[in-house]
CSV table of C-alpha atoms in Angstrom, one decimal:
chain,number,residue,atom,x,y,z
A,1,MET,CA,29.1,-0.1,-6.6
A,2,GLY,CA,29.1,-1.1,-3.3
A,3,ARG,CA,27.4,-1.2,-0.5
A,4,THR,CA,28.1,1.8,2.0
A,5,ASP,CA,27.7,1.9,5.8
A,6,ALA,CA,23.8,3.2,5.3
A,7,THR,CA,23.3,0.2,3.3
A,8,ALA,CA,25.4,-2.7,4.7
A,9,LEU,CA,23.2,-5.3,6.4
A,10,ALA,CA,22.7,-6.2,9.9
A,11,ASP,CA,23.3,-9.8,11.0
A,12,GLY,CA,19.8,-10.1,12.0
A,13,ASP,CA,18.4,-8.6,8.6
A,14,ALA,CA,20.6,-10.9,6.7
A,15,ALA,CA,18.8,-13.7,8.1
A,16,LEU,CA,15.5,-12.0,7.5
A,17,VAL,CA,16.3,-11.8,3.9
A,18,GLU,CA,17.5,-15.2,4.0
A,19,ASP,CA,14.0,-16.3,4.9
A,20,LEU,CA,12.0,-13.9,2.8
A,21,LEU,CA,14.1,-15.4,-0.1
A,22,ALA,CA,13.4,-18.8,1.3
A,23,GLY,CA,9.7,-18.2,0.9
A,24,SER,CA,8.9,-17.2,4.8
A,25,HIS,CA,5.5,-15.5,5.0
A,26,ARG,CA,6.2,-14.0,8.4
A,27,ALA,CA,9.6,-12.5,7.0
A,28,LEU,CA,7.9,-11.1,4.0
A,29,ALA,CA,5.0,-9.5,6.3
A,30,ARG,CA,8.1,-8.1,9.0
A,31,VAL,CA,10.2,-6.6,6.2
A,32,ILE,CA,7.0,-5.0,4.8
A,33,THR,CA,6.7,-3.5,8.5
A,34,ARG,CA,10.5,-2.4,8.4
A,35,ILE,CA,9.9,-0.5,5.4
A,36,GLU,CA,6.5,1.0,6.4
A,37,ASN,CA,8.5,1.9,9.7
A,38,ARG,CA,11.4,3.7,8.2
A,39,ALA,CA,13.5,1.3,10.9
A,40,PRO,CA,17.1,1.3,11.2
A,41,GLY,CA,18.5,-1.1,8.8
A,42,TYR,CA,15.6,-1.0,6.3
A,43,ARG,CA,17.4,0.6,3.6
A,44,GLY,CA,20.1,-2.3,3.9
A,45,ILE,CA,17.3,-4.7,3.3
A,46,VAL,CA,15.5,-3.4,0.5
A,47,ALA,CA,19.2,-2.8,-1.1
A,48,ALA,CA,19.9,-6.8,-0.8
A,49,LEU,CA,16.5,-7.1,-2.4
A,50,HIS,CA,17.0,-5.5,-5.3
A,51,GLU,CA,19.1,-7.9,-7.0
A,52,HIS,CA,16.2,-10.1,-6.7
A,53,THR,CA,13.5,-8.0,-8.3
A,54,GLY,CA,12.1,-7.2,-11.7
A,55,ASP,CA,10.4,-10.6,-12.5
A,56,ALA,CA,6.6,-9.5,-11.6
A,57,ASP,CA,3.8,-7.7,-13.4
A,58,VAL,CA,3.2,-4.6,-11.1
A,59,ILE,CA,-0.4,-3.7,-11.6
A,60,GLY,CA,-2.2,-0.5,-10.4
A,61,ILE,CA,-5.6,-0.1,-9.7
A,62,THR,CA,-7.2,3.4,-8.8
A,63,GLY,CA,-10.3,4.9,-8.6
A,64,ALA,CA,-13.0,7.0,-6.7
A,65,PRO,CA,-13.8,5.7,-3.3
A,66,GLY,CA,-17.0,3.2,-4.0
A,67,ALA,CA,-15.8,2.6,-7.5
A,68,GLY,CA,-15.4,-1.2,-6.4
A,69,LYS,CA,-11.3,-1.1,-6.3
A,70,SER,CA,-11.3,-3.8,-3.5
A,71,THR,CA,-13.5,-5.8,-4.9
A,72,LEU,CA,-12.4,-5.8,-8.5
A,73,VAL,CA,-9.1,-6.9,-6.8
A,74,ASP,CA,-10.6,-9.6,-4.9
A,75,LYS,CA,-11.5,-11.4,-8.1
A,76,LEU,CA,-8.5,-10.3,-9.9
A,77,ALA,CA,-6.6,-12.2,-7.1
A,78,ALA,CA,-8.9,-14.9,-7.7
A,79,ALA,CA,-8.6,-15.4,-11.3
A,80,TYR,CA,-4.8,-15.2,-11.2
A,81,ARG,CA,-4.7,-17.9,-8.9
A,82,ASP,CA,-7.0,-19.8,-11.3
A,83,HIS,CA,-4.1,-19.4,-13.8
A,84,GLY,CA,-1.4,-20.4,-11.1
A,85,ASP,CA,-0.3,-17.4,-10.7
A,86,THR,CA,1.1,-16.0,-7.0
A,87,VAL,CA,-0.6,-12.8,-5.8
A,88,GLY,CA,0.8,-9.9,-3.9
A,89,VAL,CA,-1.5,-7.0,-2.7
A,90,VAL,CA,-0.3,-3.6,-1.5
A,91,ALA,CA,-3.9,-1.8,-0.7
A,92,VAL,CA,-3.2,2.1,0.7
A,93,ASP,CA,-5.8,3.7,3.0
A,94,PRO,CA,-5.9,7.2,4.2
A,95,SER,CA,-4.8,7.8,7.4
A,96,SER,CA,-6.0,10.7,9.4
A,97,PRO,CA,-3.7,13.7,9.6
A,98,TYR,CA,-4.4,14.4,13.0
A,99,THR,CA,-4.2,11.4,15.0
A,100,GLY,CA,-2.1,9.2,12.8
A,101,GLY,CA,-4.8,6.5,13.2
A,102,ALA,CA,-6.8,4.5,10.1
A,103,VAL,CA,-8.8,1.9,9.6
A,104,LEU,CA,-7.6,-0.2,6.9
A,105,GLY,CA,-10.8,-1.5,5.2
A,106,ASP,CA,-9.9,-3.1,2.0
A,107,ARG,CA,-9.3,-6.3,3.3
A,108,ILE,CA,-12.9,-7.1,4.4
A,109,ARG,CA,-13.6,-7.6,0.6
A,110,MET,CA,-11.1,-9.9,-0.1
A,111,ALA,CA,-13.7,-12.9,0.3
A,112,SER,CA,-12.5,-14.8,-2.4
A,113,ASN,CA,-8.9,-15.8,-1.4
A,114,VAL,CA,-10.1,-17.5,1.7
A,115,GLY,CA,-6.8,-19.1,3.6
A,116,ASP,CA,-4.9,-18.8,0.4
A,117,MET,CA,-1.7,-17.7,1.5
A,118,ASP,CA,-0.3,-17.2,-2.4
A,119,VAL,CA,-2.5,-14.3,-2.2
A,120,PHE,CA,-0.4,-12.3,0.2
A,121,PHE,CA,-2.4,-8.8,1.1
A,122,ARG,CA,-1.2,-6.1,2.9
A,123,SER,CA,-2.9,-2.8,3.8
A,124,MET,CA,-1.0,0.4,4.1
A,125,SER,CA,-1.7,3.7,5.3
A,126,ALA,CA,-0.4,7.0,4.3
A,127,ARG,CA,2.1,7.9,7.2
A,128,GLY,CA,4.1,10.5,8.0
A,129,GLN,CA,5.4,13.3,5.3
A,130,LEU,CA,4.5,13.9,1.5
A,131,GLY,CA,6.6,11.6,-1.0
A,132,GLY,CA,7.4,8.9,1.8
A,133,LEU,CA,3.9,7.1,0.7
A,134,SER,CA,5.2,6.2,-2.6
A,135,MET,CA,8.7,5.2,-1.4
A,136,ALA,CA,7.3,2.9,1.0
A,137,THR,CA,5.0,1.3,-1.4
A,138,ALA,CA,7.6,1.1,-4.0
A,139,ASP,CA,9.8,-0.7,-1.4
A,140,ALA,CA,7.2,-3.1,-0.2
A,141,VAL,CA,6.3,-4.0,-3.9
A,142,LYS,CA,10.2,-4.8,-4.1
A,143,ALA,CA,9.7,-7.4,-1.3
A,144,LEU,CA,6.8,-9.1,-3.1
A,145,ASP,CA,8.6,-9.5,-5.9
A,146,ALA,CA,11.6,-10.7,-4.4
A,147,PHE,CA,9.8,-13.0,-2.5
A,148,GLY,CA,8.6,-14.3,-6.0
A,149,LYS,CA,4.7,-13.1,-6.7
A,150,ASP,CA,4.3,-13.7,-10.1
A,151,VAL,CA,1.4,-10.4,-9.9
A,152,ILE,CA,1.3,-7.5,-8.0
A,153,ILE,CA,-1.3,-5.2,-7.3
A,154,ILE,CA,-1.1,-1.7,-5.9
A,155,GLU,CA,-4.7,-0.5,-4.9
A,156,THR,CA,-5.3,3.0,-4.1
A,157,VAL,CA,-7.9,5.8,-4.0
A,158,GLY,CA,-7.4,8.0,-7.1
A,159,ALA,CA,-7.3,11.4,-5.1
A,160,GLY,CA,-4.9,14.1,-4.8
A,161,GLN,CA,-1.0,13.7,-6.2
A,162,ASN,CA,0.4,11.4,-3.4
A,163,GLU,CA,-2.0,8.2,-5.0
A,164,VAL,CA,-1.2,9.5,-8.2
A,165,ASP,CA,2.7,9.1,-7.3
A,166,VAL,CA,1.7,5.5,-5.7
A,167,VAL,CA,0.1,3.9,-8.6
A,168,ARG,CA,2.9,5.4,-10.9
A,169,THR,CA,4.9,3.0,-9.6
A,170,ALA,CA,2.9,0.3,-11.2
A,171,ASP,CA,3.8,-0.9,-14.8
A,172,THR,CA,0.1,-1.3,-16.0
A,173,VAL,CA,-2.1,1.2,-14.6
A,174,ALA,CA,-5.9,0.7,-14.5
A,175,VAL,CA,-8.4,3.5,-13.5
A,176,LEU,CA,-12.0,2.3,-12.2
A,177,VAL,CA,-15.0,4.7,-12.9
A,178,GLN,CA,-18.6,4.5,-11.7
A,179,PRO,CA,-21.4,4.3,-14.2
A,180,GLY,CA,-23.0,7.9,-14.2
A,181,SER,CA,-20.2,9.8,-12.7
A,182,GLY,CA,-20.3,12.6,-15.5
A,183,ASP,CA,-18.8,15.1,-13.3
A,184,ASP,CA,-16.1,12.4,-12.2
A,185,VAL,CA,-15.3,11.7,-15.9
A,186,GLN,CA,-14.8,15.3,-16.1
A,187,THR,CA,-12.6,15.6,-12.9
A,188,LEU,CA,-10.7,12.7,-14.5
A,189,LYS,CA,-9.4,15.0,-17.1
A,190,ALA,CA,-6.9,16.3,-15.1
A,191,GLY,CA,-4.0,14.0,-13.6
A,192,ILE,CA,-5.6,10.8,-13.7
A,193,LEU,CA,-6.9,10.2,-17.2
A,194,GLU,CA,-3.2,10.8,-18.4
A,195,ILE,CA,-1.9,7.7,-16.1
A,196,GLY,CA,-4.5,5.4,-17.1
A,197,ASP,CA,-3.5,2.5,-19.5
A,198,VAL,CA,-6.7,0.7,-19.1
A,199,PHE,CA,-10.1,2.5,-18.1
A,200,VAL,CA,-12.9,0.3,-16.3
A,201,VAL,CA,-16.4,1.3,-16.1
A,202,ASN,CA,-16.8,-1.3,-12.9
A,203,LYS,CA,-20.9,-1.8,-11.8
A,204,ALA,CA,-21.4,-1.9,-15.4
A,205,ASP,CA,-24.8,-3.5,-14.7
A,206,MET,CA,-25.9,-0.2,-13.2
A,207,ASP,CA,-28.0,2.6,-15.0
A,208,GLY,CA,-25.7,5.0,-17.5
A,209,ALA,CA,-23.0,2.7,-18.1
A,210,GLU,CA,-23.2,2.8,-21.6
A,211,ARG,CA,-22.8,6.4,-21.4
A,212,THR,CA,-19.8,6.2,-18.8
A,213,LEU,CA,-18.1,4.0,-21.4
A,214,ALA,CA,-19.0,6.1,-24.5
A,215,GLU,CA,-17.5,9.2,-22.4
A,216,LEU,CA,-14.4,7.5,-21.4
A,217,GLU,CA,-14.0,6.2,-25.2
A,218,GLU,CA,-14.4,9.8,-26.4
A,219,MET,CA,-12.0,11.1,-23.9
A,220,VAL,CA,-9.2,8.1,-24.5
A,221,HIS,CA,-9.2,8.9,-28.6
A,222,ARG,CA,-9.2,12.6,-28.1
A,223,ARG,CA,-6.0,12.5,-25.4
A,224,GLU,CA,-3.9,14.8,-27.2
A,225,GLY,CA,-3.1,18.2,-25.7
A,226,PRO,CA,-1.6,18.3,-22.3
A,227,THR,CA,1.2,15.7,-22.8
A,228,LYS,CA,1.4,16.0,-26.6
A,229,GLY,CA,5.1,16.4,-27.6
A,230,LEU,CA,5.8,16.0,-24.0
A,231,ASP,CA,8.1,13.5,-22.4
A,232,GLY,CA,6.3,13.3,-19.0
A,233,GLY,CA,3.5,11.0,-19.9
A,234,HIS,CA,3.2,7.9,-17.8
A,235,HIS,CA,4.7,5.2,-20.1
A,236,GLY,CA,5.7,7.8,-22.7
A,237,PHE,CA,2.9,7.1,-25.0
A,238,GLU,CA,2.4,9.4,-28.1
A,239,VAL,CA,-1.1,10.6,-29.2
A,240,PRO,CA,-1.6,9.0,-32.9
A,241,ASP,CA,-1.8,11.3,-35.8
A,242,HIS,CA,-5.3,10.3,-36.5
A,243,PRO,CA,-6.9,10.1,-33.2
A,244,ASP,CA,-10.6,10.3,-34.6
A,245,ASP,CA,-9.7,7.0,-36.3
A,246,GLY,CA,-10.5,4.8,-33.0
A,247,LYS,CA,-9.5,1.6,-32.5
A,248,GLU,CA,-10.3,0.2,-35.6
A,249,ASP,CA,-7.0,1.9,-37.1
A,250,PRO,CA,-4.5,-0.8,-37.3
A,251,ASP,CA,-1.4,0.7,-34.8
A,252,ASP,CA,1.5,1.1,-37.2
A,253,ASP,CA,3.5,2.7,-34.6
A,254,GLU,CA,4.0,-0.2,-32.3
A,255,THR,CA,5.5,2.2,-29.4
A,256,VAL,CA,1.9,3.5,-29.2
A,257,TRP,CA,-0.6,2.0,-26.7
A,258,THR,CA,-4.1,3.5,-27.1
A,259,PRO,CA,-5.5,2.9,-23.8
A,260,GLU,CA,-8.6,0.4,-23.5
A,261,VAL,CA,-11.7,1.1,-22.2
A,262,LEU,CA,-13.5,-2.4,-20.8
A,263,ARG,CA,-16.7,-2.9,-18.6
A,264,THR,CA,-16.7,-5.1,-15.5
A,265,VAL,CA,-19.1,-6.0,-13.0
A,266,ALA,CA,-16.8,-6.7,-9.9
A,267,ASN,CA,-19.4,-8.7,-7.7
A,268,THR,CA,-20.4,-11.3,-10.2
A,269,GLY,CA,-16.6,-11.7,-12.1
A,270,GLU,CA,-18.1,-10.2,-15.2
A,271,GLY,CA,-15.4,-8.7,-17.3
A,272,VAL,CA,-12.0,-9.9,-15.0
A,273,ALA,CA,-10.7,-12.3,-17.7
A,274,GLU,CA,-11.2,-9.7,-20.6
A,275,LEU,CA,-9.2,-7.5,-18.1
A,276,ILE,CA,-6.7,-9.5,-17.2
A,277,GLU,CA,-6.2,-10.2,-21.2
A,278,THR,CA,-5.8,-6.5,-21.7
A,279,PHE,CA,-3.0,-6.3,-18.8
A,280,ASP,CA,-1.1,-9.0,-20.3
A,281,ALA,CA,-1.3,-7.5,-23.6
A,282,HIS,CA,-0.1,-4.5,-22.0
A,283,ALA,CA,2.4,-6.0,-20.6
A,284,THR,CA,3.3,-7.6,-23.7
A,285,HIS,CA,3.4,-4.1,-25.2
A,286,LEU,CA,5.6,-2.9,-22.9
A,287,ARG,CA,8.2,-5.6,-23.7
A,288,GLU,CA,7.9,-5.8,-27.1
A,289,SER,CA,8.1,-2.0,-28.0
A,290,GLY,CA,10.7,-1.6,-25.4
A,291,ALA,CA,8.7,0.6,-23.8
A,292,ILE,CA,9.5,-1.3,-20.4
A,293,GLU,CA,12.9,-0.1,-20.1
A,294,SER,CA,12.3,3.6,-20.7
A,295,THR,CA,9.5,3.2,-17.7
A,296,LYS,CA,11.4,1.7,-15.4
A,297,ARG,CA,14.6,3.9,-16.2
A,298,ARG,CA,12.1,7.1,-15.4
A,299,ARG,CA,11.0,5.3,-12.4
A,300,TYR,CA,14.6,4.3,-10.7
A,301,ALA,CA,15.7,8.0,-11.5
A,302,GLU,CA,12.7,9.2,-9.5
A,303,GLU,CA,13.8,7.0,-6.9
A,304,ILE,CA,17.1,8.0,-6.7
A,305,ARG,CA,16.2,11.3,-6.9
A,306,THR,CA,13.7,11.2,-4.2
A,307,LEU,CA,16.0,9.4,-2.0
A,308,VAL,CA,19.0,11.9,-2.6
A,309,ARG,CA,16.4,14.6,-2.0
A,310,SER,CA,15.2,13.4,1.6
A,311,ASP,CA,18.8,12.7,2.9
A,312,VAL,CA,20.1,15.9,1.6
A,313,GLY,CA,17.2,17.5,3.2
A,314,ALA,CA,17.9,15.8,6.4
A,315,LEU,CA,21.2,17.1,5.9
A,316,ALA,CA,20.3,20.6,6.1
A,317,THR,CA,17.6,19.8,8.9
A,318,ALA,CA,20.3,18.6,11.1
A,319,GLU,CA,22.3,22.1,10.0
A,320,ILE,CA,19.5,24.1,11.2
A,321,GLU,CA,19.2,22.5,14.4
A,322,ARG,CA,23.1,23.1,14.8
A,323,ARG,CA,22.4,26.9,14.2
A,324,GLY,CA,19.8,26.9,16.9
A,325,GLY,CA,16.6,25.8,15.5
A,326,ILE,CA,14.1,27.0,12.7
A,327,ASP,CA,12.2,29.0,15.3
A,328,ALA,CA,15.2,30.9,16.4
A,329,LEU,CA,16.3,31.5,12.7
A,330,ALA,CA,12.9,32.8,11.6
A,331,ASP,CA,13.1,35.1,14.6
A,332,SER,CA,16.3,36.7,13.3
A,333,VAL,CA,14.6,37.2,9.9
A,334,ARG,CA,11.4,38.6,11.9
A,335,ARG,CA,14.3,41.2,13.6
A,336,ARG,CA,15.8,42.1,10.3
A,337,GLU,CA,18.9,40.9,11.2
A,338,THR,CA,19.4,38.6,8.1
A,339,ASP,CA,16.9,37.7,5.5
A,340,PRO,CA,16.0,34.0,4.3
A,341,TYR,CA,18.5,34.1,1.2
A,342,SER,CA,21.3,35.0,3.2
A,343,LEU,CA,20.4,32.3,5.9
A,344,ALA,CA,19.5,29.7,3.3
A,345,ALA,CA,23.2,30.0,1.4
A,346,GLU,CA,24.7,30.2,4.7
A,347,ILE,CA,23.3,26.5,5.6
A,348,VAL,CA,23.8,25.0,2.6
A,349,GLU,CA,27.4,26.1,2.1
A,350,PRO,CA,29.1,23.6,4.5
A,351,ILE,CA,27.4,20.8,2.2
A,352,ALA,CA,28.1,22.2,-0.9
A,353,ASP,CA,31.8,22.9,-0.1
A,354,CYS,CA,32.1,18.9,0.6
A,355,VAL,CA,30.4,18.2,-2.6
A,356,ASP,CA,33.0,20.2,-4.1
A,357,GLY,CA,36.0,19.0,-2.1
A,358,ASP,CA,35.0,15.8,-3.6
A,359,GLU,CA,35.5,16.8,-7.2
A,360,ALA,CA,38.6,18.8,-6.3
B,1,MET,CA,22.9,7.3,7.7
B,2,SER,CA,20.2,7.4,10.5
B,3,ALA,CA,18.6,11.0,9.4
B,4,GLU,CA,15.6,9.7,8.2
B,5,GLN,CA,12.7,9.5,10.9
B,6,GLU,CA,11.3,6.1,11.8
B,7,THR,CA,7.3,6.2,11.4
B,8,ARG,CA,6.2,3.4,13.4
B,9,ALA,CA,2.7,2.7,14.5
B,10,VAL,CA,0.7,0.5,16.3
B,11,ARG,CA,-1.2,-1.9,13.9
B,12,CYS,CA,-4.1,-4.0,15.3
B,13,LEU,CA,-6.3,-6.4,13.5
B,14,VAL,CA,-10.2,-6.4,15.0
B,15,ALA,CA,-11.1,-10.0,14.1
B,16,LYS,CA,-14.9,-10.9,14.0
B,17,VAL,CA,-14.8,-15.3,14.0
B,18,GLY,CA,-17.1,-17.6,13.8
B,19,LEU,CA,-21.1,-17.6,13.3
B,20,ASP,CA,-21.9,-14.5,15.3
B,21,GLY,CA,-23.1,-11.5,13.4
B,22,HIS,CA,-22.8,-8.7,16.0
B,23,ASP,CA,-20.4,-6.4,15.2
B,24,ARG,CA,-21.6,-3.0,16.3
B,25,GLY,CA,-18.9,-3.7,19.2
B,26,ALA,CA,-16.2,-4.4,16.9
B,27,HIS,CA,-16.9,-1.3,14.8
B,28,VAL,CA,-16.6,0.6,18.0
B,29,ILE,CA,-13.4,-0.6,19.0
B,30,ALA,CA,-11.9,-0.4,15.9
B,31,ARG,CA,-12.8,3.4,15.6
B,32,ALA,CA,-11.5,4.0,19.0
B,33,PHE,CA,-8.3,2.3,17.9
B,34,ARG,CA,-8.0,4.6,15.4
B,35,ASP,CA,-8.3,8.1,17.1
B,36,ALA,CA,-5.9,6.1,19.7
B,37,GLY,CA,-3.7,6.9,16.7
B,38,PHE,CA,-3.2,2.9,15.6
B,39,GLU,CA,-3.6,1.2,12.5
B,40,VAL,CA,-6.8,-0.7,12.3
B,41,VAL,CA,-7.1,-3.8,10.1
B,42,TYR,CA,-11.0,-4.6,10.4
B,43,SER,CA,-11.7,-8.6,9.3
B,44,GLY,CA,-15.3,-7.9,8.3
B,45,LEU,CA,-18.1,-10.7,9.8
B,46,HIS,CA,-18.0,-14.4,10.1
B,47,ARG,CA,-14.2,-15.2,9.6
B,48,ALA,CA,-13.0,-18.5,10.1
B,49,PRO,CA,-9.6,-19.0,12.4
B,50,GLU,CA,-7.9,-19.5,9.4
B,51,GLU,CA,-8.8,-16.4,7.4
B,52,ILE,CA,-7.9,-14.2,10.9
B,53,VAL,CA,-4.4,-16.2,11.2
B,54,GLN,CA,-4.0,-15.5,7.4
B,55,ALA,CA,-4.4,-11.2,7.8
B,56,ALA,CA,-2.8,-11.4,11.2
B,57,VAL,CA,0.3,-12.9,9.4
B,58,GLN,CA,0.4,-11.1,6.6
B,59,GLU,CA,-0.6,-7.6,8.1
B,60,ASP,CA,2.0,-8.2,10.7
B,61,VAL,CA,-0.2,-7.0,13.3
B,62,ASP,CA,1.2,-6.0,16.9
B,63,VAL,CA,-2.3,-6.6,18.3
B,64,LEU,CA,-4.9,-9.0,17.3
B,65,GLY,CA,-8.0,-8.4,19.3
B,66,ILE,CA,-10.8,-10.9,18.7
B,67,SER,CA,-14.4,-10.3,19.0
B,68,ILE,CA,-16.6,-12.9,20.3
B,69,LEU,CA,-20.5,-13.3,21.5
B,70,SER,CA,-21.3,-16.4,20.3
B,71,GLY,CA,-20.0,-18.6,23.2
B,72,ALA,CA,-17.7,-20.5,20.7
B,73,HIS,CA,-14.3,-19.0,22.0
B,74,ASN,CA,-13.1,-22.1,23.5
B,75,THR,CA,-13.4,-23.5,19.7
B,76,LEU,CA,-12.1,-20.7,17.9
B,77,VAL,CA,-9.8,-19.1,20.2
B,78,PRO,CA,-7.3,-22.1,20.6
B,79,LYS,CA,-7.5,-22.4,16.2
B,80,VAL,CA,-6.4,-19.1,15.7
B,81,ILE,CA,-3.6,-19.3,18.2
B,82,GLU,CA,-2.6,-22.5,16.6
B,83,GLY,CA,-2.4,-21.1,13.1
B,84,LEU,CA,-0.3,-18.1,14.8
B,85,LYS,CA,1.8,-20.5,15.8
B,86,GLU,CA,2.7,-22.4,12.4
B,87,TYR,CA,3.8,-19.4,11.5
B,88,ASP,CA,5.9,-18.5,14.1
B,89,ALA,CA,3.5,-15.4,14.8
B,90,PHE,CA,2.5,-15.9,17.9
B,91,GLU,CA,5.1,-14.9,20.3
B,92,ASP,CA,5.1,-11.4,19.4
B,93,THR,CA,1.6,-10.9,18.8
B,94,LEU,CA,-0.6,-9.4,21.9
B,95,ILE,CA,-3.7,-11.6,21.7
B,96,LEU,CA,-6.8,-9.9,23.4
B,97,VAL,CA,-10.2,-11.1,23.5
B,98,GLY,CA,-13.7,-9.5,23.7
B,99,GLY,CA,-16.9,-10.3,24.3
B,100,ILE,CA,-19.2,-12.6,27.0
B,101,ILE,CA,-16.7,-14.9,28.1
B,102,PRO,CA,-17.4,-16.8,31.7
B,103,ASP,CA,-14.7,-16.7,34.5
B,104,ASP,CA,-13.3,-20.1,33.9
B,105,ASP,CA,-12.9,-20.0,30.4
B,106,GLU,CA,-11.0,-16.7,30.8
B,107,ASP,CA,-8.5,-18.6,32.6
B,108,ASP,CA,-8.3,-21.2,30.4
B,109,LEU,CA,-7.7,-18.5,27.2
B,110,LYS,CA,-5.3,-16.8,29.4
B,111,GLU,CA,-3.5,-20.1,30.0
B,112,LEU,CA,-3.1,-20.7,26.3
B,113,GLY,CA,-1.8,-17.3,25.4
B,114,VAL,CA,-4.5,-14.9,25.5
B,115,ALA,CA,-3.1,-11.5,27.1
B,116,GLU,CA,-6.2,-10.0,28.5
B,117,VAL,CA,-9.9,-10.6,28.4
B,118,PHE,CA,-12.3,-7.8,28.0
B,119,GLY,CA,-15.9,-8.1,28.8
B,120,PRO,CA,-19.2,-5.6,28.1
B,121,GLY,CA,-18.8,-2.7,29.7
B,122,THR,CA,-14.8,-2.0,29.7
B,123,PRO,CA,-13.9,1.4,29.1
B,124,MET,CA,-12.3,1.9,25.6
B,125,GLU,CA,-9.6,3.9,27.5
B,126,GLU,CA,-8.9,1.1,29.7
B,127,THR,CA,-8.3,-1.2,26.4
B,128,ILE,CA,-6.0,1.2,24.7
B,129,GLU,CA,-4.2,1.7,27.8
B,130,PHE,CA,-3.6,-1.8,28.2
B,131,ILE,CA,-2.2,-2.2,24.5
B,132,ARG,CA,0.0,0.8,24.8
B,133,ASN,CA,1.6,-1.0,28.0
B,134,ASN,CA,1.7,-4.5,26.7
B,135,LEU,CA,2.9,-4.1,23.2
B,136,PRO,CA,5.1,-6.6,22.0
B,137,GLU,CA,8.8,-6.1,22.0
B,138,ARG,CA,10.1,-6.1,18.4
B,139,ALA,CA,13.3,-6.1,16.5
């Protein structure tokens, strides 16, 4: 499959891609900006980078505000650097729905990696429309991957579908929980629980840590239910036959990953080494069980779908404009001159004709 | 296909360099920028020039606002500018300095490449307006 006009690389962009692949930080930063801006030509850039991706371990970190994500990410990055790995971080913060403005504060915590350019830290905000954020994040991760980063960490507040989508673009997902957040653990049950490969009780030197650990352990080993028998789980994990046997039970089924529950004190770095070991174990598990392939297939399928939907949606929007704009159409419905179904059919018809025409 | 909408935003780094520990002003600026619709990265206190360079390059900011109240601007600002040049990021970054800067020094800083110096009492709108009017052209 070749490149079409939409993904052709402009002259200046070819040089930009070359510079990025050659290790220019400036070029990497600029490419991520182009991706964030959805600037003309960014698709060509990402398309050109794609063949250079696939080597990095991608880790997602999510959790409630104040759980210590940024501090932990800082310590993780430093620990990976000690191992000799290069690190990329994409930190996502919400933006104001009114002004679009944002204060991106995650960088303040990056104190352990001062002046170390081999930790590339990038703050992103949730610009624009729904679904766009996870696309932009995934594309930024590709840029970091193509640049040659060994480990890429995506950090985001774990509130809402947007963030869940973002973090789902990672191979390994860690969910951070604060001690004493009894009700928070309850809320984790919906949505977040299914996406965690590792659960981390951070600030584990605080009161209530043991209890939160115990609650998480209990939940992890009882996570049959909503995802049982479905193919929709994050990594297609399956519930063990004897969930009550817990970790002592040797996993006879190689494809099953039972989420680990760990404790850290990000401030002091306690537990960070164990956390990295667990990330590595999960990455190894994904590779050896073959789950990585189904994970990637699902992710790329989602990307293709999202892109196609957004492009077809844009075609439809253009067609609506040609017919006088959405307000005029809505008024004609209000006046009972037509109805929404007929209008939608009329608008989609020319697009459908093109698709059918190609087949004939 | 070009149907996708571009979503460009003005990105700013609000930076505190050196030993001066007063960041109320920087906070107020960061908020005002946010409310103006900018994306603001705040550096935190006591940053070394190389940290500011690292942040400005990686975050690919349009605007770098350096707040210095300690009087060390003649040492710190040139270091930041040198670092930006090293990473090829000087040309298209709008560099602003806020704080208490004597007039003579202001001229020197502008000579170095600082676009404008904003002293105490500058209305927020003036700074925001200046940024809007002087945003660097970018490919």
